[in-house]
Coordinates of C-alpha atoms in Angstrom, one line a residue:
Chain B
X1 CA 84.1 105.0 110.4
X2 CA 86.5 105.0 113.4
X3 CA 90.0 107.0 112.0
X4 CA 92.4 105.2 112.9
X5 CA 96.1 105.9 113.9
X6 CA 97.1 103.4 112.0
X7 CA 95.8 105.5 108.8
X8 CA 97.5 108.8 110.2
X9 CA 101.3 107.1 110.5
X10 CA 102.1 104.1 108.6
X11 CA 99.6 104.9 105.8
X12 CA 100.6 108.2 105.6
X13 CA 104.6 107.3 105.6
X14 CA 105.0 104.8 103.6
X15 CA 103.4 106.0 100.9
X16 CA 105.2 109.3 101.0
X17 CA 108.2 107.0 101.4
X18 CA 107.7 105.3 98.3
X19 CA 106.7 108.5 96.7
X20 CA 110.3 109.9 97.5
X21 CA 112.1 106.9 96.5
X22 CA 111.0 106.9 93.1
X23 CA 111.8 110.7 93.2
X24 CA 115.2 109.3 94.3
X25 CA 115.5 107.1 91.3
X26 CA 114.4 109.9 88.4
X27 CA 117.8 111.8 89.9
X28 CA 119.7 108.7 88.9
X29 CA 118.3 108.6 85.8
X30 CA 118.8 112.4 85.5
X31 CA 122.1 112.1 86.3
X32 CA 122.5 109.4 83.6
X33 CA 121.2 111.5 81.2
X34 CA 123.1 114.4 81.4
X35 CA 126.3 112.1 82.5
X36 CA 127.3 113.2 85.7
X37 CA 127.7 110.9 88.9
X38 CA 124.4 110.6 90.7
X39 CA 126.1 110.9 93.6
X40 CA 127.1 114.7 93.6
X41 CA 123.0 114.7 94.2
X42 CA 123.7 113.0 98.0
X43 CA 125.6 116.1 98.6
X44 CA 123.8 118.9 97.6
X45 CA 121.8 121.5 99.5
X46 CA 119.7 124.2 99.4
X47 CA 121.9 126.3 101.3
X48 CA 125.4 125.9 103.1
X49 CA 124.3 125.8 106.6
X50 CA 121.3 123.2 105.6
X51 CA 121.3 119.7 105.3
X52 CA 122.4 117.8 102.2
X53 CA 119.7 115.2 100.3
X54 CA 121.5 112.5 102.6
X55 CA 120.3 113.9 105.6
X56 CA 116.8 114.6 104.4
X57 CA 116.3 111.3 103.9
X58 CA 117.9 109.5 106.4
X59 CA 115.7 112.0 108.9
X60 CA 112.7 111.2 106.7
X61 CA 113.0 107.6 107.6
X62 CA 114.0 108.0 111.2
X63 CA 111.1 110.4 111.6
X64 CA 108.3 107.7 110.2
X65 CA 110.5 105.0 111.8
X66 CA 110.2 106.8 115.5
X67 CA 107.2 108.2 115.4
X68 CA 105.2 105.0 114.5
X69 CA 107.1 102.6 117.0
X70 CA 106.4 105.6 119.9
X71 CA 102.6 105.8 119.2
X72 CA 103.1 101.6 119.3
X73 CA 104.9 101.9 122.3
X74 CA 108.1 99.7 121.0
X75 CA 111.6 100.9 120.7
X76 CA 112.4 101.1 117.2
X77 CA 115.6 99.8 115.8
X78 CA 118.7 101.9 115.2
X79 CA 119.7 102.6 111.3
X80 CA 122.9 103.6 111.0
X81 CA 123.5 106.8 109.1
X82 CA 126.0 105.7 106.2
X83 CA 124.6 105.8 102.9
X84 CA 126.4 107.2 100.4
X85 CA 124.7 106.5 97.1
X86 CA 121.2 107.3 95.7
X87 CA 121.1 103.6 95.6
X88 CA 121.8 103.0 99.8
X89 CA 119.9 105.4 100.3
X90 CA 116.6 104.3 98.4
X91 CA 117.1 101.0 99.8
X92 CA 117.0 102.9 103.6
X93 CA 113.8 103.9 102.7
X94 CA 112.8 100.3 101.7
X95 CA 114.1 99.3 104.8
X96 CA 111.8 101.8 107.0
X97 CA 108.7 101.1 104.5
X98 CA 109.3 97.4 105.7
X99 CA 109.6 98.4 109.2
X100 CA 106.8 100.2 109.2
X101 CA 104.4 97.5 107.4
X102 CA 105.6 94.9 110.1
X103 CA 104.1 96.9 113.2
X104 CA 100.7 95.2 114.3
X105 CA 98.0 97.5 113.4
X106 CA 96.6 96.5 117.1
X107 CA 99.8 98.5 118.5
X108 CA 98.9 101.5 117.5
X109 CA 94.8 101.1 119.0
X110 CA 94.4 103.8 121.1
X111 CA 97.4 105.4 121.0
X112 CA 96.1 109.1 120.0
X113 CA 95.6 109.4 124.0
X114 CA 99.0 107.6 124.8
X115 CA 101.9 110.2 126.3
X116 CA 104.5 110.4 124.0
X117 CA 107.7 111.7 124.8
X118 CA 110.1 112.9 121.9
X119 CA 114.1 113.9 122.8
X120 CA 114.5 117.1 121.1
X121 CA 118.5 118.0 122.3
X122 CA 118.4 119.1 125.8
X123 CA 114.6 119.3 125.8
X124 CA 112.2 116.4 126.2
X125 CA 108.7 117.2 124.1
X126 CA 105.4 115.6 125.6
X127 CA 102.3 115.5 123.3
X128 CA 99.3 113.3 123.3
X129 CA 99.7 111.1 120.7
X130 CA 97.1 112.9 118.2
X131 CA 99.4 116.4 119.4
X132 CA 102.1 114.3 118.4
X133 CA 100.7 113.3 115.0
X134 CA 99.5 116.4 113.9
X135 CA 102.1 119.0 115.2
X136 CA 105.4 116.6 115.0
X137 CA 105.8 113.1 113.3
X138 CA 103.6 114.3 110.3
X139 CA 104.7 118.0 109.6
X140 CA 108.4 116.6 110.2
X141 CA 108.3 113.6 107.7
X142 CA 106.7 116.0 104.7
X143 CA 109.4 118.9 105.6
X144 CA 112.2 115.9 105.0
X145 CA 110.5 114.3 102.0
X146 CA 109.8 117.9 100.5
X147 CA 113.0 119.8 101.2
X148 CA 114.4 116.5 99.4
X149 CA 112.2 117.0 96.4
X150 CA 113.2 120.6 96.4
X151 CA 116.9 119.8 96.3
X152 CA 116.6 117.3 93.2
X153 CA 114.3 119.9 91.7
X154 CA 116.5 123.3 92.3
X155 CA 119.4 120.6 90.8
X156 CA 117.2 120.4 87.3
X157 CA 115.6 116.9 88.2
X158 CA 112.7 116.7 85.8
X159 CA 110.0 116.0 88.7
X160 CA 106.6 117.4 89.7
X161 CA 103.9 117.5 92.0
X162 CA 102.9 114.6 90.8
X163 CA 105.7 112.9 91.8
X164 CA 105.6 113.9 95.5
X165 CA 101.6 113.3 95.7
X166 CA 101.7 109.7 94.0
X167 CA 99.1 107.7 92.8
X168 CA 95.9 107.9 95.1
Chain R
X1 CA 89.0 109.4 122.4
X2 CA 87.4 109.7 118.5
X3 CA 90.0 111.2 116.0
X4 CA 88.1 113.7 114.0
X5 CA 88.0 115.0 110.6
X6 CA 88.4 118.6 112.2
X7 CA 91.5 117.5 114.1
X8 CA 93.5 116.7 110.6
X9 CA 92.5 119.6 108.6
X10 CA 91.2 122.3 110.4
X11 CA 93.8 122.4 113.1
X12 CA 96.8 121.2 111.3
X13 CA 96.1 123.9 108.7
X14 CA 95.4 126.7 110.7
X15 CA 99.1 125.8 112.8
X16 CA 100.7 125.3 109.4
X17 CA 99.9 128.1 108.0
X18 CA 100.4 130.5 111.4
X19 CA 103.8 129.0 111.4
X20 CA 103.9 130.0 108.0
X21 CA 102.9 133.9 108.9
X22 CA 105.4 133.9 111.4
X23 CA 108.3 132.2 109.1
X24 CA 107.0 135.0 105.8
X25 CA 108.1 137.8 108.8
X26 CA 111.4 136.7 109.6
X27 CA 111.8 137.1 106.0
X28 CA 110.6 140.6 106.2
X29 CA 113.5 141.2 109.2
X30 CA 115.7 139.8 107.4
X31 CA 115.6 141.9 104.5
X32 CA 116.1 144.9 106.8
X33 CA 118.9 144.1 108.2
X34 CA 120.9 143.2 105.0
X35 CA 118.4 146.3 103.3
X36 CA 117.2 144.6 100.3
X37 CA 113.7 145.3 99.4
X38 CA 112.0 142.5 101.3
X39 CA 109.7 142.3 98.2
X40 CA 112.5 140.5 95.6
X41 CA 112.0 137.6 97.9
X42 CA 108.5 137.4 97.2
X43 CA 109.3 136.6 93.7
X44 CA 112.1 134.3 94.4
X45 CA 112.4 130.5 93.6
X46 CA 114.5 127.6 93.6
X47 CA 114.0 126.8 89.9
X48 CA 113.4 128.9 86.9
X49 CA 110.6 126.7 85.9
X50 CA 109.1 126.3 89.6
X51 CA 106.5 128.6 91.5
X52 CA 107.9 131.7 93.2
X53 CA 107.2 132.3 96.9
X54 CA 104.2 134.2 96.6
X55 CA 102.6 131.5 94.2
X56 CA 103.8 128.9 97.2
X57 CA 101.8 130.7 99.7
X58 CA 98.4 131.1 97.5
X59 CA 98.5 128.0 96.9
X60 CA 99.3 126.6 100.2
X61 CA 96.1 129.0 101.6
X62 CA 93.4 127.7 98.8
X63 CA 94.3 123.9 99.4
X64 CA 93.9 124.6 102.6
X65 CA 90.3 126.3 102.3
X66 CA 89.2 124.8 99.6
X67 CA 89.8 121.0 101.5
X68 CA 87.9 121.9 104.7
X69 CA 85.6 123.2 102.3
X70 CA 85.4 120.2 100.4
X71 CA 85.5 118.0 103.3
X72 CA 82.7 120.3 105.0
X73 CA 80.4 120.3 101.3
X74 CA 80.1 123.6 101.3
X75 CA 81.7 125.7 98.3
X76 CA 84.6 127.7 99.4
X77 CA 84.9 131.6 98.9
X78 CA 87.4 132.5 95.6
X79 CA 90.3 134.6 96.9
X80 CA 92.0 136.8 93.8
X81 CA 95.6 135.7 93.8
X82 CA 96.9 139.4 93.7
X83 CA 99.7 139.6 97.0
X84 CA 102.8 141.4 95.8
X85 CA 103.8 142.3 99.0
X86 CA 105.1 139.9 102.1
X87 CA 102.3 141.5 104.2
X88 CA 99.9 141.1 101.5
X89 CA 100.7 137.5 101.6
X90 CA 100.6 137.5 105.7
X91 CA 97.0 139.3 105.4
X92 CA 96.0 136.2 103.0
X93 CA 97.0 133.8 105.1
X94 CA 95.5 135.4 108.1
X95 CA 92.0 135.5 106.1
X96 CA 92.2 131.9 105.2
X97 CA 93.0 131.3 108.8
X98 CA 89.9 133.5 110.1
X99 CA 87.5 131.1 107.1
X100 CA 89.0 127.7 108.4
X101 CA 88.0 128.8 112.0
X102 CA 84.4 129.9 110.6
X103 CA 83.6 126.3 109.6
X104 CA 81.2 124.8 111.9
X105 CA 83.1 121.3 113.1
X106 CA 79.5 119.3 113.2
X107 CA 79.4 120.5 108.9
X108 CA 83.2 118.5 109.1
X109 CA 81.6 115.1 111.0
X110 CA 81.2 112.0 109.2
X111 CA 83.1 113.4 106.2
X112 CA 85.9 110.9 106.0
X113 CA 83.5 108.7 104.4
X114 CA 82.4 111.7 101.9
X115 CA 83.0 111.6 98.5
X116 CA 85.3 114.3 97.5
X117 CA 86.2 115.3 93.9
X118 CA 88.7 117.5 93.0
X119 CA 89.3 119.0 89.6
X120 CA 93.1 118.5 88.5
X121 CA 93.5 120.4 85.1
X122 CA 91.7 118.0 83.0
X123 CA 91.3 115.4 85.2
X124 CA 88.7 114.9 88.4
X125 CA 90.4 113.1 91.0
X126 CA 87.7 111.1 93.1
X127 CA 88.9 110.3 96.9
X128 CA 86.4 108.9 100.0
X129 CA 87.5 111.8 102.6
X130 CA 89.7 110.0 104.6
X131 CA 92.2 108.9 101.5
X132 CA 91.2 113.0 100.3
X133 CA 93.4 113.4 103.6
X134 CA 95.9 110.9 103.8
X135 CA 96.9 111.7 100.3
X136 CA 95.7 115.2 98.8
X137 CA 94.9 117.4 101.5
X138 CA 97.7 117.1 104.0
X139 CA 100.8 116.3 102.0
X140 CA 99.9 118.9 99.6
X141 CA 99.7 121.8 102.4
X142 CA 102.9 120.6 104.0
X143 CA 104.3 120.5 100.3
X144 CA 104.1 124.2 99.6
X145 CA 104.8 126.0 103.1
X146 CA 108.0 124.0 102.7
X147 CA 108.8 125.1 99.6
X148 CA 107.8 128.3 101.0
X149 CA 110.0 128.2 103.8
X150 CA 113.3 126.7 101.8
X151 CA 112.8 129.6 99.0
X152 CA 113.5 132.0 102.0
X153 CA 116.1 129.4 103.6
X154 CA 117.8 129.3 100.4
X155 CA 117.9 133.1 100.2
X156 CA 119.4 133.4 103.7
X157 CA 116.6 134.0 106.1
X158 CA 117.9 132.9 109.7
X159 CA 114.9 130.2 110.1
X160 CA 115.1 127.0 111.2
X161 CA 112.8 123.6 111.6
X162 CA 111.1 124.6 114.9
X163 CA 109.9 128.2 113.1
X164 CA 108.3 125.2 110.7
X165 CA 106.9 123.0 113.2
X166 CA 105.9 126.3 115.6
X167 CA 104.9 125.5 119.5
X168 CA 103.4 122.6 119.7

């Protein structure tokens, strides 16, 4: 069997996607539970000088977002960054898992040898596309999606492992 | 160019968890400069009822070795989970990186078709290789050498995402 990149992207993010966003919605019901807005979630961090859930998931998205259209070779369409509920922001994620299921599998053919070039503030990375995979777009999306579980978690959200890993 | 089987375990893991070495030391540093006993961090978490950091770096090494062992259908050597000490946990890590560079890539070819099970507390979880990857494996490896790294990021260590991601 011929792996594809197909399998090592948009298979890969979307279902840590959906994993996250029904992380997402056992801190709303969390926050129900113990009656406090869910919304003081979207705020929180692990430390001051880190980024709150917000960011984590809106970098999550952008991450699988970017990385799959540059392997495809398309420009990817610009999110804008202003969710400010649990809600906005699970339906971000919807948004991306969309995006990502909409790219032609045949885009993405070959592209483990295709230059890829990633802005990274002043510098500009350049990987092969399976460097790119392996060392970038999929480290980067599970540091997001995880440093978002471990906010909810460190903030007494009832999840697990389980949660993050989904069903197989 | 043929993506292998080697390319998403044994060399994301070994890069992972090197970062990983290199992140556990800048905890050590940082301990000396503030002069704490660098080994308080070792038991730290971000949860009363979640793993501490030395828990987060066994585990992260044995679902790393015992995967590519898995993958490779060969059974994996048992490491005693008895690190108290940041080095102690480097040394691990450095061991697991030596037995992940010992597996013969030919014993790792084909295996995306394998059957792989994988014994879950009471549960076996059955997985073809590929999906073993995609959905076990690599999320669950990225899953604890972030938790890793945001127990020391929570506890002040001056580290940030490209410590994580390393040189690429």
């Amino acid at each position: 069997m011929k792996i594809s990149v197909q399998a090592l992207s948009i298979d890969i993010f979307t279902h840590a996607l959906g994993n996250l966003s029904a992380i997402l919605e056992k801190g709303v019901a969390h926050a129900t539970a113990k009656k406090f807005d869910s919304n003081i979630l979207v705020g929180s961090r692990l430390a001051p000088d880190m980024l709150p859930l917000s960011k984590q998931v809106q970098i999550a998205c952008d991450l699988a977002k970017n990385s799959a259209a540059r392997l495809a070779g398309i420009e990817p369409p610009r999110f804008e960054d202003n969710e400010k509920t649990i809600e906005e922001l699970r339906a971000r994620i919807a948004r991306t898992i969309d995006y990502l299921k909409g790219i032609a599998p045949g885009a993405l053919e070959g592209s483990e040898e295709r230059d890829i070039k990633v802005p990274a503030g002043e510098r500009t990375l350049e990987f092969k596309g399976l460097v790119f995979l392996q060392r970038w777009a999929i480290p980067n999306v599970f540091f997001h999606v995880t440093t978002a579980y471990n906010i909810l978690r460190h903030n007494g959200v009832d999840i697990g492992k389980r949660d993050f890993l989904g069903s197989p």
